[in-house]
Every structure is written in structure tokens, then in C-alpha cells.
Short mmCIF file of C-alpha atoms in Angstrom, two decimals:
data_model
loop_
_atom_site.label_atom_id
_atom_site.label_comp_id
_atom_site.label_asym_id
_atom_site.label_seq_id
_atom_site.Cartn_x
_atom_site.Cartn_y
_atom_site.Cartn_z
CA MET A 1122 5.69 15.10 -21.37
CA TRP A 1123 8.11 14.81 -18.44
CA ILE A 1124 7.78 12.04 -15.84
CA ILE A 1125 8.58 12.00 -12.14
CA ASP A 1126 8.47 8.49 -10.69
CA GLY A 1127 8.36 8.20 -6.92
CA HIS A 1128 9.68 4.69 -6.35
CA CYS A 1129 11.86 2.02 -7.94
CA ASP A 1130 14.06 -0.77 -6.58
CA VAL A 1131 16.87 -0.78 -9.13
CA LEU A 1132 19.47 -0.26 -6.38
CA LEU A 1133 18.35 -3.48 -4.71
CA LYS A 1134 18.68 -5.37 -7.98
CA LEU A 1135 22.14 -3.91 -8.63
CA TRP A 1136 23.13 -4.88 -5.08
CA ASN A 1137 21.75 -8.42 -5.35
CA TYR A 1138 23.33 -9.03 -8.77
CA PRO A 1139 26.47 -6.86 -8.92
CA ASN A 1140 27.86 -8.43 -12.09
CA GLN A 1141 24.62 -9.00 -14.00
CA TYR A 1142 23.28 -5.51 -14.68
CA ASP A 1143 24.62 -2.15 -15.82
CA PHE A 1144 22.43 0.94 -15.41
CA TYR A 1145 24.01 2.62 -18.45
CA GLU A 1146 24.30 -0.41 -20.72
CA GLU A 1147 22.50 -0.02 -24.03
CA GLY A 1148 19.65 -2.52 -24.13
CA SER A 1149 19.84 -3.12 -20.37
CA THR A 1150 17.28 -5.60 -19.04
CA LEU A 1151 16.71 -3.51 -15.92
CA ASP A 1152 13.16 -2.16 -15.63
CA VAL A 1153 14.72 1.24 -14.90
CA SER A 1154 17.85 1.99 -16.92
CA TYR A 1155 19.34 5.19 -18.27
CA ASP A 1156 18.18 4.33 -21.80
CA GLY A 1157 14.70 3.58 -20.51
CA LEU A 1158 14.49 6.86 -18.62
CA CYS A 1159 15.59 8.74 -21.73
CA ALA A 1160 13.09 6.89 -23.91
CA THR A 1161 10.20 7.94 -21.70
CA ASN A 1162 11.40 11.54 -21.22
CA SER A 1163 11.96 11.04 -17.50
CA PHE A 1164 12.48 14.22 -15.48
CA ILE A 1165 13.20 12.72 -12.04
CA GLN A 1166 13.45 9.16 -10.76
CA ASN A 1167 13.31 8.37 -7.05
CA PHE A 1168 15.74 5.55 -6.20
CA ALA A 1169 14.85 3.57 -3.07
CA VAL A 1170 17.29 1.81 -0.76
CA PHE A 1171 15.65 -1.36 0.58
CA VAL A 1172 17.25 -3.81 3.01
CA PRO A 1173 15.54 -7.23 2.75
CA PRO A 1174 14.32 -8.78 6.03
CA ARG A 1175 16.68 -11.74 5.47
CA ILE A 1176 19.60 -9.46 6.39
CA PRO A 1177 20.53 -9.80 10.11
CA ILE A 1178 19.60 -6.75 12.17
CA GLY A 1179 23.21 -5.90 12.94
CA GLN A 1180 24.11 -5.79 9.24
CA ARG A 1181 21.26 -3.63 7.95
CA PHE A 1182 23.03 -0.28 8.18
CA LEU A 1183 25.91 -1.75 6.18
CA ALA A 1184 23.54 -3.17 3.54
CA ALA A 1185 21.89 0.24 3.11
CA ALA A 1186 25.27 1.96 2.94
CA GLN A 1187 26.38 -0.50 0.24
CA GLN A 1188 23.30 0.34 -1.85
CA ILE A 1189 23.97 4.06 -1.45
CA ASP A 1190 27.52 3.42 -2.62
CA ILE A 1191 26.06 1.64 -5.67
CA PHE A 1192 23.89 4.70 -6.29
CA TYR A 1193 26.97 6.93 -6.34
CA GLN A 1194 29.18 4.52 -8.29
CA LYS A 1195 26.73 3.11 -10.84
CA VAL A 1196 23.86 5.59 -11.20
CA LEU A 1197 25.69 8.88 -10.66
CA ARG A 1198 28.91 7.79 -12.36
CA ASP A 1199 28.09 10.01 -15.35
CA GLN A 1200 26.92 13.30 -13.88
CA SER A 1201 26.52 14.78 -17.33
CA LYS A 1202 23.51 12.45 -17.61
CA MET A 1203 22.19 11.98 -14.05
CA ALA A 1204 21.93 14.84 -11.54
CA PHE A 1205 21.61 14.18 -7.80
CA ILE A 1206 18.76 16.24 -6.30
CA THR A 1207 19.06 16.99 -2.58
CA ASN A 1208 17.63 20.51 -2.23
CA ARG A 1209 15.33 23.04 -3.88
CA GLU A 1210 18.13 24.87 -5.67
CA GLU A 1211 19.25 21.67 -7.41
CA LEU A 1212 15.63 20.90 -8.26
CA ASP A 1213 15.09 24.33 -9.81
CA ASP A 1214 18.44 24.17 -11.64
CA LEU A 1215 17.42 20.87 -13.20
CA ARG A 1216 14.20 22.40 -14.47
CA VAL A 1217 16.09 25.31 -16.04
CA VAL A 1218 18.43 22.89 -17.80
CA ARG A 1219 15.58 20.75 -19.08
CA GLU A 1220 13.60 23.72 -20.33
CA LYS A 1221 16.61 24.67 -22.45
CA ASP A 1222 17.31 21.11 -23.61
CA ASP A 1223 14.51 18.56 -23.25
CA HIS A 1224 16.97 15.67 -23.57
CA ALA A 1225 19.55 16.87 -21.06
CA LEU A 1226 19.95 15.81 -17.44
CA ILE A 1227 17.68 13.41 -15.55
CA GLY A 1228 17.26 14.01 -11.82
CA ALA A 1229 17.77 11.38 -9.14
CA ILE A 1230 16.32 11.49 -5.62
CA LEU A 1231 17.49 9.02 -2.97
CA SER A 1232 15.08 7.47 -0.46
CA LEU A 1233 15.13 4.80 2.23
CA GLU A 1234 12.41 2.15 2.23
CA GLY A 1235 12.11 1.19 5.88
CA ALA A 1236 13.93 2.50 8.95
CA ASP A 1237 15.36 -0.95 9.74
CA ALA A 1238 18.75 0.31 8.54
CA LEU A 1239 18.85 2.78 11.45
CA GLN A 1240 19.29 -0.17 13.83
CA GLY A 1241 17.73 1.95 16.57
CA GLU A 1242 20.33 4.72 16.21
CA ILE A 1243 19.15 8.28 15.49
CA ALA A 1244 22.73 9.14 14.48
CA TYR A 1245 22.35 6.79 11.50
CA LEU A 1246 19.39 8.86 10.30
CA ARG A 1247 21.57 11.97 10.28
CA LEU A 1248 24.30 10.06 8.45
CA PHE A 1249 21.87 8.90 5.77
CA HIS A 1250 20.69 12.49 5.38
CA ARG A 1251 24.29 13.66 4.93
CA LEU A 1252 24.68 11.00 2.22
CA GLY A 1253 21.73 12.54 0.40
CA VAL A 1254 18.70 10.54 1.54
CA ARG A 1255 15.75 12.92 1.45
CA SER A 1256 12.77 10.60 1.98
CA MET A 1257 12.20 7.65 4.29
CA GLY A 1258 9.46 5.10 4.75
CA LEU A 1259 9.33 4.12 8.41
CA THR A 1260 8.73 0.41 7.79
CA TRP A 1261 8.48 -2.24 5.16
CA ASN A 1262 5.71 -4.79 5.83
CA TYR A 1263 6.82 -5.81 9.31
CA ALA A 1264 7.61 -4.20 12.65
CA ASN A 1265 10.91 -2.56 13.45
CA GLU A 1266 12.26 -0.23 16.14
CA VAL A 1267 10.20 2.66 14.71
CA ALA A 1268 6.70 1.34 13.98
CA ASP A 1269 4.56 -1.56 12.80
CA GLY A 1270 4.17 -2.39 9.13
CA VAL A 1271 0.98 -3.39 7.35
CA GLN A 1272 1.42 -7.13 7.84
CA GLU A 1273 1.67 -7.02 11.64
CA ILE A 1274 -1.57 -8.48 12.99
CA ARG A 1275 -1.42 -6.43 16.20
CA ASN A 1276 -1.58 -3.13 14.21
CA GLY A 1277 0.76 -1.29 16.55
CA GLY A 1278 1.66 2.35 16.07
CA LEU A 1279 4.81 4.43 16.40
CA THR A 1280 7.23 3.47 19.15
CA ARG A 1281 8.93 5.97 21.44
CA PHE A 1282 11.96 5.78 19.14
CA GLY A 1283 9.61 6.24 16.18
CA HIS A 1284 8.44 9.57 17.56
CA GLU A 1285 12.07 10.58 18.07
CA VAL A 1286 12.79 9.67 14.44
CA LEU A 1287 9.88 11.76 13.16
CA GLU A 1288 10.98 14.77 15.19
CA GLU A 1289 14.46 14.47 13.70
CA MET A 1290 13.01 14.06 10.20
CA LYS A 1291 11.12 17.32 10.71
CA LYS A 1292 14.35 19.09 11.66
CA LEU A 1293 16.12 17.64 8.62
CA LYS A 1294 13.13 18.42 6.36
CA MET A 1295 12.95 14.80 5.24
CA ILE A 1296 9.82 13.42 3.60
CA CYS A 1297 7.97 10.69 5.49
CA ASP A 1298 6.71 7.90 3.21
CA VAL A 1299 3.64 6.14 4.67
CA SER A 1300 3.46 3.28 2.17
CA HIS A 1301 3.87 -0.01 4.10
CA LEU A 1302 2.81 1.50 7.44
CA SER A 1303 0.20 -0.17 9.64
CA VAL A 1304 -3.07 1.73 9.86
CA ARG A 1305 -2.38 2.87 13.41
CA SER A 1306 1.15 3.99 12.49
CA PHE A 1307 -0.27 5.91 9.54
CA TRP A 1308 -2.60 7.88 11.78
CA ASP A 1309 0.18 8.50 14.30
CA VAL A 1310 2.20 10.11 11.49
CA MET A 1311 -0.77 12.20 10.37
CA GLU A 1312 -0.82 13.91 13.78
CA TYR A 1313 2.51 15.58 13.05
CA SER A 1314 2.42 19.11 11.68
CA ASP A 1315 5.10 20.62 9.44
CA LEU A 1316 5.97 17.19 8.09
CA SER A 1317 5.99 16.45 4.36
CA VAL A 1318 4.15 13.18 3.78
CA MET A 1319 3.67 10.94 0.77
CA ALA A 1320 2.59 7.40 -0.05
CA SER A 1321 5.17 6.67 -2.73
CA HIS A 1322 3.62 3.48 -4.09
CA SER A 1323 0.08 2.71 -2.91
CA ASN A 1324 -3.35 2.45 -4.53
CA ALA A 1325 -6.98 2.65 -3.41
CA ARG A 1326 -8.21 -0.18 -1.20
CA ALA A 1327 -11.80 0.54 -2.25
CA LEU A 1328 -10.91 -0.81 -5.71
CA CYS A 1329 -8.38 -3.48 -4.75
CA PRO A 1330 -8.67 -4.82 -1.17
CA HIS A 1331 -4.98 -5.43 -0.54
CA VAL A 1332 -3.60 -4.52 2.88
CA ARG A 1333 -0.92 -2.36 1.21
CA ASN A 1334 -3.50 -0.05 -0.32
CA LEU A 1335 -5.00 3.03 1.31
CA ASP A 1336 -8.60 3.28 2.45
CA ASP A 1337 -10.63 6.35 1.57
CA ASP A 1338 -10.09 8.03 4.94
CA GLN A 1339 -6.32 7.66 4.55
CA ILE A 1340 -6.46 9.10 1.04
CA ARG A 1341 -8.50 12.07 2.28
CA ALA A 1342 -6.02 12.63 5.11
CA LEU A 1343 -3.11 12.74 2.67
CA ILE A 1344 -5.03 15.19 0.50
CA GLN A 1345 -5.75 17.45 3.48
CA LYS A 1346 -2.04 17.38 4.36
CA ASP A 1347 -1.03 18.32 0.79
CA GLY A 1348 0.67 14.94 0.51
CA MET A 1349 1.23 12.88 -2.62
CA ILE A 1350 -0.14 9.47 -3.55
CA GLY A 1351 2.05 7.50 -5.93
CA VAL A 1352 -0.33 5.35 -7.94
CA THR A 1353 1.62 2.14 -8.35
CA PHE A 1354 1.88 -0.52 -11.03
CA VAL A 1355 2.23 -3.52 -8.69
CA PRO A 1356 -0.38 -5.95 -10.11
CA TYR A 1357 -1.46 -7.18 -6.66
CA PHE A 1358 -2.29 -3.60 -5.66
CA VAL A 1359 -4.03 -2.79 -8.95
CA TYR A 1360 -6.60 -5.56 -9.42
CA GLN A 1361 -7.53 -8.99 -8.16
CA PRO A 1362 -6.82 -11.47 -9.62
CA ALA A 1363 -3.47 -9.77 -10.22
CA ASN A 1364 -2.70 -11.68 -13.42
CA GLU A 1365 -5.67 -9.98 -15.08
CA SER A 1366 -4.61 -6.43 -14.19
CA ASN A 1367 -4.20 -3.95 -17.03
CA ILE A 1368 -3.76 -0.23 -17.62
CA SER A 1369 -7.50 0.45 -17.42
CA HIS A 1370 -7.45 -0.81 -13.83
CA VAL A 1371 -4.60 1.59 -13.00
CA ILE A 1372 -6.66 4.43 -14.44
CA ARG A 1373 -9.58 3.48 -12.19
CA HIS A 1374 -7.38 4.10 -9.15
CA ILE A 1375 -6.51 7.54 -10.53
CA GLU A 1376 -10.19 8.24 -11.08
CA HIS A 1377 -11.10 7.12 -7.56
CA ILE A 1378 -8.52 9.40 -5.96
CA CYS A 1379 -9.84 12.27 -8.08
CA GLU A 1380 -13.37 11.54 -6.87
CA LEU A 1381 -12.10 11.95 -3.30
CA GLY A 1382 -10.71 15.39 -4.17
CA GLY A 1383 -7.13 14.36 -4.91
CA ALA A 1384 -6.63 15.43 -8.52
CA ASP A 1385 -3.69 17.60 -7.39
CA ASN A 1386 -2.20 14.89 -5.17
CA ILE A 1387 -1.54 12.15 -7.71
CA MET A 1388 1.86 11.07 -8.95
CA PHE A 1389 3.22 7.69 -10.04
CA GLY A 1390 5.33 5.22 -8.06
CA SER A 1391 5.98 2.31 -10.38
CA ASP A 1392 7.96 -0.01 -8.06
CA PHE A 1393 9.88 -1.15 -11.15
CA ASP A 1394 12.73 -3.59 -10.48
CA GLY A 1395 11.01 -4.53 -7.23
CA ILE A 1396 8.33 -6.69 -8.84
CA GLU A 1397 8.44 -9.82 -10.97
CA GLU A 1398 4.87 -9.78 -12.30
CA LYS A 1399 3.80 -6.72 -14.26
CA VAL A 1400 0.61 -4.96 -15.33
CA ALA A 1401 0.06 -5.66 -19.01
CA GLY A 1402 1.43 -2.69 -20.94
CA LEU A 1403 3.45 -1.36 -17.98
CA GLU A 1404 6.40 -3.73 -17.87
CA THR A 1405 9.28 -1.21 -17.70
CA THR A 1406 9.82 2.52 -17.50
CA LYS A 1407 9.83 2.61 -21.32
CA GLU A 1408 6.06 2.01 -21.28
CA TYR A 1409 5.37 5.31 -19.54
CA SER A 1410 4.98 7.04 -22.90
CA SER A 1411 2.15 4.78 -24.06
CA PHE A 1412 0.57 5.03 -20.60
CA ILE A 1413 0.58 8.84 -20.77
CA HIS A 1414 -0.81 8.67 -24.31
CA MET A 1415 -3.69 6.54 -23.03
CA LEU A 1416 -4.40 8.99 -20.18
CA LEU A 1417 -4.56 11.83 -22.70
CA GLN A 1418 -7.43 10.05 -24.43
CA TYR A 1419 -9.55 10.43 -21.28
CA TYR A 1420 -8.30 13.55 -19.49
CA PRO A 1421 -7.20 17.13 -20.37
CA SER A 1422 -3.48 17.49 -21.04
CA ASP A 1423 -2.98 19.99 -18.18
CA LEU A 1424 -4.41 17.45 -15.72
CA VAL A 1425 -2.30 14.58 -17.05
CA GLU A 1426 0.76 16.80 -16.86
CA LYS A 1427 0.03 17.42 -13.18
CA TRP A 1428 0.01 13.68 -12.54
CA ALA A 1429 3.06 13.05 -14.68
CA TRP A 1430 5.31 15.60 -12.99
CA LYS A 1431 3.95 19.04 -12.09
CA SER A 1432 2.18 18.22 -8.81
CA SER A 1433 5.07 16.11 -7.51
CA TYR A 1434 7.52 18.83 -8.58
CA VAL A 1435 5.61 21.34 -6.44
CA PHE A 1436 5.55 18.83 -3.57
CA TYR A 1437 9.29 18.17 -3.70
CA SER A 1438 9.98 21.89 -4.07
CA LYS A 1439 8.07 22.68 -0.87
CA ALA A 1440 9.56 19.71 0.99
CA PHE A 1441 13.11 20.69 0.05
CA SER A 1442 12.68 24.38 0.92
#
């Protein structure tokens, strides 16, 4: 069964440790490597660009650009193995290739985790789009020029510049990722029509009361907007205490979203290479196969296939139209 994963931080790790890891190295210790993606029959992996808050504001565009350069130089260096997906035609072409040869190309989508790299310049958004970025989360956990993140006590919403950014994203047909947004910012985004929206790596707050998770009203709003919810494998978002989290707890989040009417809105957003602690049995992308096998013990294969790739494929197809 194919897999589409909506979020990983391998570019950040390759940027932080330029001489330590190789995406294509056999036996690579990266959570997400080419061998690992092949082993789990990956269809598409979304690669996030994340600029850590320790980077001075004036250097954040450069840091993001360096990670995009790493994406081109280290992930896309063998385009007979990895295919860059930036539009619907490329998405459909990849599916045709894979239907002919199940072990052929793996797709790669590029996203930006946090608009900090824009440095308050709308022109930088257009530049990132020209470089192939097709999805952007407006914030990480803290406030920036666009909006407040989930860890800002004041719970502010979109700024004036934030509204300008969303209008430009609509024109560019970019996906807005609401993971990490403050509650007020989330609802500000939901007021926009004709905007493709996803939560690339968030779980249900009703099951795990972490500020990064979505409450039931937020989940319902994403469902009504035909958005996607990337059930994530971050232990702190899966179960508390986090060190006791396991695959059964991940499945409970899936079940809860289904109970709210979101069976067609589920995908997976592992956050691999962005986390040190792991859910038992979901340590790297290679464990996806056993995870899918476990899901098949509880749910019909057509439903599991929707979660694994079909629903997110439809979502990306519409967003990229």
C-alpha cells in the first residue's frame, strides 16, 4: 500500500549536520531516507523547511533558502529516484509511473513551516513559490509578522500582513498549514474561502490535551472545509505521559476523527527527523508498513488506503489544480 506523509524535518537535520547524514546512503540513520521510503512503499513525502527561532530575524530568509538548496542538491540529486511535485500534472504523471512500476519514482513536495522566513516581505513568498514551495504554515509555536503561534499566551490572530500573505497564497494556490497556529489565528484562516487548508501534523486534543492538538470544533471546521488532518507520531501529541505512547494510542486519534465525521480527511504527518523521542513501533519511516498492517486488522482495506494515500492525493490534486 502506498504512503503519503505530510510532514518531516529531514531538511533541517541535513542543514544542521551537513557532513553527518546522506539521504541516499544505504543504512542511513536518518528517520526519513531514500532506502526507508522505498522499504515502506512511499508514494509522496512532504519535506518541510523549518528555520529555528535561534536564527536572527534578518538571517531567516537565507536559512530557508539554504535548506531549499539542500533539498535540490541532496534529495533531488537523483531524479530517476525522487520526483519534485509542484503541480497537478506532475502529480498525475507520478501516479501513472507508479501504476506501471510499483517501485519506481517517489514524489517530493516542498513546504515551509512558519512564515518567519518571509521577514515581512511578500516578495519572499513569491520567490519561495517560484522555488517550488507549495504549502506553508503561517507560524511555528511563537508569534511572527503574520500571526500568533500556539504558545503565545495572548492568543492573537492574523496581523494585517498576515491577511496580505493569505490573499497572495490564494492567488498562488498555495496550501495553508494550520498546525502550530494559535486558536484565534486558526479561526481567522477558516474565514477564507477558496483556500486549501490542512493541519499537517496535529492530533485530537480531546484525547491528548496538548496545546498543539486540535479541539473538536477545529477538527469539524477542517472537515467542513475539505481539509486534511495529518495524524502525527509525536509522542507528546499522542498520549500523556509521552513515554508510554504506543501505536494503539495513535489509532485512537484516527478513531476520534472518524467519529467526528472525518474518515475522508485523515492522512499521516509523522514529523520524523524533527523529534528525538518516538512512539514505540513508529521510530522511522520504515515502520509505516507494520503500522498499516496493524490498521488493516481493525479497518477495511479501502478505508486504510484512503488514510495512507488516496484522500491526501485527492486533496493535493485539487489544491494544485
